[in-house]
PDB file of C-alpha atoms in Angstrom:
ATOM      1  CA  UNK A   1     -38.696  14.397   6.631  1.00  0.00           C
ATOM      2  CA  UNK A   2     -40.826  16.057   9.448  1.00  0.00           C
ATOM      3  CA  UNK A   3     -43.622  13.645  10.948  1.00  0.00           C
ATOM      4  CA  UNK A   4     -47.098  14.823  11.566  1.00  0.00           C
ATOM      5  CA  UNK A   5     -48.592  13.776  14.990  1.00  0.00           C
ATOM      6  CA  UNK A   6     -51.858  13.255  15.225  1.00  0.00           C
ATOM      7  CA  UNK A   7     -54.257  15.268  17.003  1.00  0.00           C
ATOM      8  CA  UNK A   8     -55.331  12.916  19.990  1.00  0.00           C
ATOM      9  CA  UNK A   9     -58.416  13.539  22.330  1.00  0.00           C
ATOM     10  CA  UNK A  10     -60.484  16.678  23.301  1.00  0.00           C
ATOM     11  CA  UNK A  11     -59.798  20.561  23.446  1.00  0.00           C
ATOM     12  CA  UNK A  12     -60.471  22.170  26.786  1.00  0.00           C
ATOM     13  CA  UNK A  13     -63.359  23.932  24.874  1.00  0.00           C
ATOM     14  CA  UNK A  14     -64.758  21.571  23.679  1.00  0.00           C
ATOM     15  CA  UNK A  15     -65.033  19.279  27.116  1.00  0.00           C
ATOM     16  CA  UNK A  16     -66.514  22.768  28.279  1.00  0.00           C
ATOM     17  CA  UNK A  17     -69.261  23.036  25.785  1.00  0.00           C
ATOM     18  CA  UNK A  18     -70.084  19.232  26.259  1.00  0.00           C
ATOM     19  CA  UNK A  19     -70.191  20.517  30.257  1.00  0.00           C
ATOM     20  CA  UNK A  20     -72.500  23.235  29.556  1.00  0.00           C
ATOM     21  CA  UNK A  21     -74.980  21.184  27.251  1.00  0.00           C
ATOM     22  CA  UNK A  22     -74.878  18.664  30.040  1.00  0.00           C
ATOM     23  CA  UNK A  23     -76.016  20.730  32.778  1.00  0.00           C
ATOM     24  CA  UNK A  24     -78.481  22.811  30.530  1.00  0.00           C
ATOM     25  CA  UNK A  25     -80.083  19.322  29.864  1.00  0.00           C
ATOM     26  CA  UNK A  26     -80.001  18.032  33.238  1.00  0.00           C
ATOM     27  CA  UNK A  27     -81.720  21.354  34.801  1.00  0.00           C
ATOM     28  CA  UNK A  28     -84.610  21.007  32.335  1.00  0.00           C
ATOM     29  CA  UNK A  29     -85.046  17.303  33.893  1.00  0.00           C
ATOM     30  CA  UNK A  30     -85.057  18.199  37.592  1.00  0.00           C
ATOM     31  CA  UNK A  31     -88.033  19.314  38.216  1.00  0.00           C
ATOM     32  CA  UNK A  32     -90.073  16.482  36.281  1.00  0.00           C
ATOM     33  CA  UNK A  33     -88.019  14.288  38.076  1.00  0.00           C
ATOM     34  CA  UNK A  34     -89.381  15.874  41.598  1.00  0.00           C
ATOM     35  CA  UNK A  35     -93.304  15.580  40.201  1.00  0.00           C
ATOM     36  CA  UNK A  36     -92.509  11.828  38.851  1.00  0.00           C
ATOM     37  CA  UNK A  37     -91.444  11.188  42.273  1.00  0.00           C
ATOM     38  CA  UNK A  38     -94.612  12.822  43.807  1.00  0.00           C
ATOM     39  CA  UNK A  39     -96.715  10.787  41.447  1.00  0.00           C
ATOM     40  CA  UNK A  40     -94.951   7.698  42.101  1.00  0.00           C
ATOM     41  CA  UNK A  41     -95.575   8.223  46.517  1.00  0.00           C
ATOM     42  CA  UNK A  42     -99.230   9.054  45.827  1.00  0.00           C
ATOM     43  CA  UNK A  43     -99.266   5.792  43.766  1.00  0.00           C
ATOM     44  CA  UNK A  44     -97.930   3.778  46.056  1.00  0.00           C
ATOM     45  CA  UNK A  45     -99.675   5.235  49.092  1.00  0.00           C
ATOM     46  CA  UNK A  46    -102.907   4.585  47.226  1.00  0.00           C
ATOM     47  CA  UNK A  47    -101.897   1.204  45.816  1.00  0.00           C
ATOM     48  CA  UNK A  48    -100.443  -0.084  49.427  1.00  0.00           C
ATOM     49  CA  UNK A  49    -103.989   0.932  51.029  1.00  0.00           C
ATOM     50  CA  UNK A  50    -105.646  -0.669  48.466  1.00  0.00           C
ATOM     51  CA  UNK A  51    -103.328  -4.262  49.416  1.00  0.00           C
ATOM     52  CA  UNK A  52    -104.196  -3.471  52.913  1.00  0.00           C
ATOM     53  CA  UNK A  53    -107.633  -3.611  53.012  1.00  0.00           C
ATOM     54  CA  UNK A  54    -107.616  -6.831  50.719  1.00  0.00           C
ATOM     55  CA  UNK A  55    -105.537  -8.175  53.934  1.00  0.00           C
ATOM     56  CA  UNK A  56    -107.921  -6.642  56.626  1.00  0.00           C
ATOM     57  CA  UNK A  57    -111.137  -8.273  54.866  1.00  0.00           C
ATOM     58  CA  UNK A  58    -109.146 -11.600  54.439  1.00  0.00           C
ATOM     59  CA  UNK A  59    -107.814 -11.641  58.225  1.00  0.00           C
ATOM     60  CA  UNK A  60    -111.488 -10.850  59.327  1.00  0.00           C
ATOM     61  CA  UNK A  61    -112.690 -13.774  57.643  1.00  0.00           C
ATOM     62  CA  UNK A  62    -110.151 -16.344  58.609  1.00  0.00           C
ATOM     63  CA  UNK A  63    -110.054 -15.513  62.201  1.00  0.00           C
ATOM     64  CA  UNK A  64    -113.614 -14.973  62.297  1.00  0.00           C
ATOM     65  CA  UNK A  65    -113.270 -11.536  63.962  1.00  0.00           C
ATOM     66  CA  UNK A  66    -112.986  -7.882  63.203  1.00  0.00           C
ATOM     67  CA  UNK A  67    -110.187  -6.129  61.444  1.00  0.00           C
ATOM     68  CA  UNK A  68    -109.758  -2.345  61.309  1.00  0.00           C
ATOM     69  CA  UNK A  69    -107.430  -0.364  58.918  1.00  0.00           C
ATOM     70  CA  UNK A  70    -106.798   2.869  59.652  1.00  0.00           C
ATOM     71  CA  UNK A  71    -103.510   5.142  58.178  1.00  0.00           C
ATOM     72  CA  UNK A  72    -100.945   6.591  59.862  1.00  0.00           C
ATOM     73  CA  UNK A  73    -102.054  10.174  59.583  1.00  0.00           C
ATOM     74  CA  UNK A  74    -105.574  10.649  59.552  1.00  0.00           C
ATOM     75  CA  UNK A  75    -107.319  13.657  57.615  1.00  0.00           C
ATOM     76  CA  UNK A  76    -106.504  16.215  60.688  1.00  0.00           C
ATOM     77  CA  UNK A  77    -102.700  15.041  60.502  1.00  0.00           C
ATOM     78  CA  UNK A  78    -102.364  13.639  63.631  1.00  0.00           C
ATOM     79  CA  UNK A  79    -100.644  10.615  63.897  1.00  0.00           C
ATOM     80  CA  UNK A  80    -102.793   7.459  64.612  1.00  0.00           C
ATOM     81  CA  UNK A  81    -101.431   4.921  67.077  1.00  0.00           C
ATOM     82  CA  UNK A  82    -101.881   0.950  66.953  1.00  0.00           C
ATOM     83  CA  UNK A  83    -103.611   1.007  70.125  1.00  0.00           C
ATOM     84  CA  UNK A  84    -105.586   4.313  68.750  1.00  0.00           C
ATOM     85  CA  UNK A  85    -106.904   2.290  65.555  1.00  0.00           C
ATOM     86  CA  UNK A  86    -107.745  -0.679  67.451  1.00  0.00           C
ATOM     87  CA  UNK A  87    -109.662   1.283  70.329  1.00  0.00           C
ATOM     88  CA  UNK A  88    -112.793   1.058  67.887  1.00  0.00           C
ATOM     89  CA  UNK A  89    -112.916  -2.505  68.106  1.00  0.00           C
ATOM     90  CA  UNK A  90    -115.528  -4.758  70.187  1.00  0.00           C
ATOM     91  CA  UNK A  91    -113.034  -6.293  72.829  1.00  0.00           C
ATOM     92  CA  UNK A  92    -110.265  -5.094  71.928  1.00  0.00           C
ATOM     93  CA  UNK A  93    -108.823  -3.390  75.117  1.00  0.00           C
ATOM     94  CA  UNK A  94    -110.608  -6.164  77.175  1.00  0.00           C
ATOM     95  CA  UNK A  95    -110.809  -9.528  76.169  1.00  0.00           C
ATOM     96  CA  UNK A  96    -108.703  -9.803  72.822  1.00  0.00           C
ATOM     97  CA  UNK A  97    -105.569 -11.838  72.911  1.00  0.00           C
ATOM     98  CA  UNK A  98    -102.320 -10.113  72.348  1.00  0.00           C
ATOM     99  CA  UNK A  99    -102.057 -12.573  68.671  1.00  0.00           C
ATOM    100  CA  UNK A 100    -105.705 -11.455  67.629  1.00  0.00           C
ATOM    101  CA  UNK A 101    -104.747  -7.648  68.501  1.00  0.00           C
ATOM    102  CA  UNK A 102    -101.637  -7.955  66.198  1.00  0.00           C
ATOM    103  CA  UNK A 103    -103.834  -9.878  62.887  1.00  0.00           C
ATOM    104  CA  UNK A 104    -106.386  -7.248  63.437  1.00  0.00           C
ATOM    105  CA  UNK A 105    -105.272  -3.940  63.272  1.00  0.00           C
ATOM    106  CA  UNK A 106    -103.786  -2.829  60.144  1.00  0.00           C
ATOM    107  CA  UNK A 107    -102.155   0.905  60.043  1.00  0.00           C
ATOM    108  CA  UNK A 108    -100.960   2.341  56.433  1.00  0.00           C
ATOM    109  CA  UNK A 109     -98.210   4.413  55.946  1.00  0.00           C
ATOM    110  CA  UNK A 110     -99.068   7.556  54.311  1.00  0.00           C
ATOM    111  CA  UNK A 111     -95.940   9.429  53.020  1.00  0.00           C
ATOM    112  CA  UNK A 112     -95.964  13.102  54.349  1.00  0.00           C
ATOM    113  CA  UNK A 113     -96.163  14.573  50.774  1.00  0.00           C
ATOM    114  CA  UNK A 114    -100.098  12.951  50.846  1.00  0.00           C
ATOM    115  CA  UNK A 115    -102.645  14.707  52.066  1.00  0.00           C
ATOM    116  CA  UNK A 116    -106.069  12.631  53.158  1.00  0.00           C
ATOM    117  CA  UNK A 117    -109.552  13.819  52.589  1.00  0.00           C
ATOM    118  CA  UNK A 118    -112.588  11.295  53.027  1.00  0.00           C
ATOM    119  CA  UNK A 119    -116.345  12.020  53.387  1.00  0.00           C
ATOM    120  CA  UNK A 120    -116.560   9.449  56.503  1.00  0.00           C
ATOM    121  CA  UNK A 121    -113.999   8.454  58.948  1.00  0.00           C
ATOM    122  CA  UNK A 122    -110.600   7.399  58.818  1.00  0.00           C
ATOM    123  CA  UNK A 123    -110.354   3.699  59.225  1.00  0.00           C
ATOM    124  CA  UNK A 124    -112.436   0.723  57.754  1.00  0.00           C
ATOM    125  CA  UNK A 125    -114.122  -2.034  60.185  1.00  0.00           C
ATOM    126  CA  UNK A 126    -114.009  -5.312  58.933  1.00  0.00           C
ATOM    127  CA  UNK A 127    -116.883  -7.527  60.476  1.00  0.00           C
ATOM    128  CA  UNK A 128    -115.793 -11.398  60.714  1.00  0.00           C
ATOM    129  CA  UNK A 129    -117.817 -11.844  57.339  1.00  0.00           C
ATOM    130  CA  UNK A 130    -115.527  -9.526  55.374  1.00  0.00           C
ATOM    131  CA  UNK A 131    -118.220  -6.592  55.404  1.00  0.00           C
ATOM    132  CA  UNK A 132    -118.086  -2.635  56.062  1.00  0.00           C
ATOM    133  CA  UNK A 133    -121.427  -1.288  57.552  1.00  0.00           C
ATOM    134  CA  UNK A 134    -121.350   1.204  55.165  1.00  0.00           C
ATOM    135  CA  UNK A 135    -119.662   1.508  51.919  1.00  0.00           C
ATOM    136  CA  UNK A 136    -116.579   4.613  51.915  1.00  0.00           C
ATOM    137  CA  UNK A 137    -114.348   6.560  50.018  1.00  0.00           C
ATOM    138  CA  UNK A 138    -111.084   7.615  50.805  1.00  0.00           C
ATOM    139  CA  UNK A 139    -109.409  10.217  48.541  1.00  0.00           C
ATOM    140  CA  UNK A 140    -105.428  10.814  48.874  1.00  0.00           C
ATOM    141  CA  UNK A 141    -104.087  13.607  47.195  1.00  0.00           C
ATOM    142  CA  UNK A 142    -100.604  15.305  46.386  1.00  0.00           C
ATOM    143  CA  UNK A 143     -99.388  18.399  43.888  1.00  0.00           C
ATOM    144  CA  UNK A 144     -99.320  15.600  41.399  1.00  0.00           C
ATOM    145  CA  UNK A 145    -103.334  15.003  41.527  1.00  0.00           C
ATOM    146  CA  UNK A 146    -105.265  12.677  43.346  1.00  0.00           C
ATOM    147  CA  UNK A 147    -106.641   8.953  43.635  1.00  0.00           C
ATOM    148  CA  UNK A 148    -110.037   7.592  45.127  1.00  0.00           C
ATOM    149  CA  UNK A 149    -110.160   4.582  46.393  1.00  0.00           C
ATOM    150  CA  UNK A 150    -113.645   3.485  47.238  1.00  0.00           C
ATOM    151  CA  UNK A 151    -114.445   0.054  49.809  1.00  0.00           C
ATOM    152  CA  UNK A 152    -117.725  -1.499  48.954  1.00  0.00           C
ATOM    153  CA  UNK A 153    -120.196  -3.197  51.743  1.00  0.00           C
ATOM    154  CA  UNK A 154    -119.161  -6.220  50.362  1.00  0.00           C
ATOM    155  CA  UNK A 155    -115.307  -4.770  50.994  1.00  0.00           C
ATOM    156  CA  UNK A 156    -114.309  -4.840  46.882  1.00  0.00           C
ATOM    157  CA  UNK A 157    -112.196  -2.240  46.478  1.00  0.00           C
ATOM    158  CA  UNK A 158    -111.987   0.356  43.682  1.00  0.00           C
ATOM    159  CA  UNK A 159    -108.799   2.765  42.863  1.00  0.00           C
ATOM    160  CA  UNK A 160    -110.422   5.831  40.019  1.00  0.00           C
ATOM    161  CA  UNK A 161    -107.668   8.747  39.719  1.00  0.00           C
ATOM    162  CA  UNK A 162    -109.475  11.964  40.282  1.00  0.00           C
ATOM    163  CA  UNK A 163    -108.877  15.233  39.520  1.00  0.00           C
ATOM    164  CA  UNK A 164    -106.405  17.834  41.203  1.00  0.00           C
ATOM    165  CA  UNK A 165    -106.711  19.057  45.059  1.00  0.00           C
TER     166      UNK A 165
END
């Protein structure tokens, strides 16, 4: 009597072909991949301003002086310094303590794939009440589209997505 063995695990083919369908699949899913990431840094960049200026009119109130936020690449692409962003302020390369410099200058990363472009300037002056002297609008924008975030005089702040750059 002649025993049958059993055919037991995969033909070389066939791990090929489940190869190929693999990498067919995964190169259709690369480059969405690369714009969900872009999405997801403009999202954040707008998202961590939007945190930061919450802080900044907070800080201004409690300490009962100004507070600037400015981000870390302004709409020329130059880098902005802490000492740069806080140069605007009333005292503050006088008189201001070393502790007040530090709770009053805020500086926002913006990741290099986000570009700036605002209709005033670059940073936001918090007066000790919490006000801007002017309401602004800031408007960050990548390949994946764009976000406006607008500070009222009152300092509420408003995120809208906007349309591509």
């Amino acid at each position: 009597m002649q025993q049958t063995k059993k055919n037991q695990g995969f033909t070389l083919i066939e791990l090929m072909v489940t190869v190929a369908i693999m990498a067919i699949i995964a190169t259709m899913a690369a480059p969405s991949f690369g714009d969900m990431l872009t999405k997801q840094n403009l999202k954040t960049t707008t998202y961590n301003m939007r945190d930061t200026l919450k802080e900044a009119r907070s800080r201004a109130m409690l300490n009962r002086n100004e507070t600037i936020v400015c981000t870390s690449m302004n709409k020329s692409a130059v880098v902005v310094t802490e000492a740069g962003c806080g140069a605007v302020l009333t005292n503050y390369s006088t008189t201001m303590k070393e502790s007040l410099k530090k709770d009053s200058v805020f500086i926002v990363n913006v990741d290099k794939k986000v570009n700036l472009k605002t209709t005033s300037d670059d940073s936001f002056v918090f007066s000790p009440r919490g006000n801007l002297d002017s309401s602004k609008e800031i408007t960050f924008c990548s390949s994946a589209g764009s976000y406006i975030l607008t500070v009222g005089i009152s300092g509420t702040v408003e995120i809208s997505q906007g349309a591509a750059c």
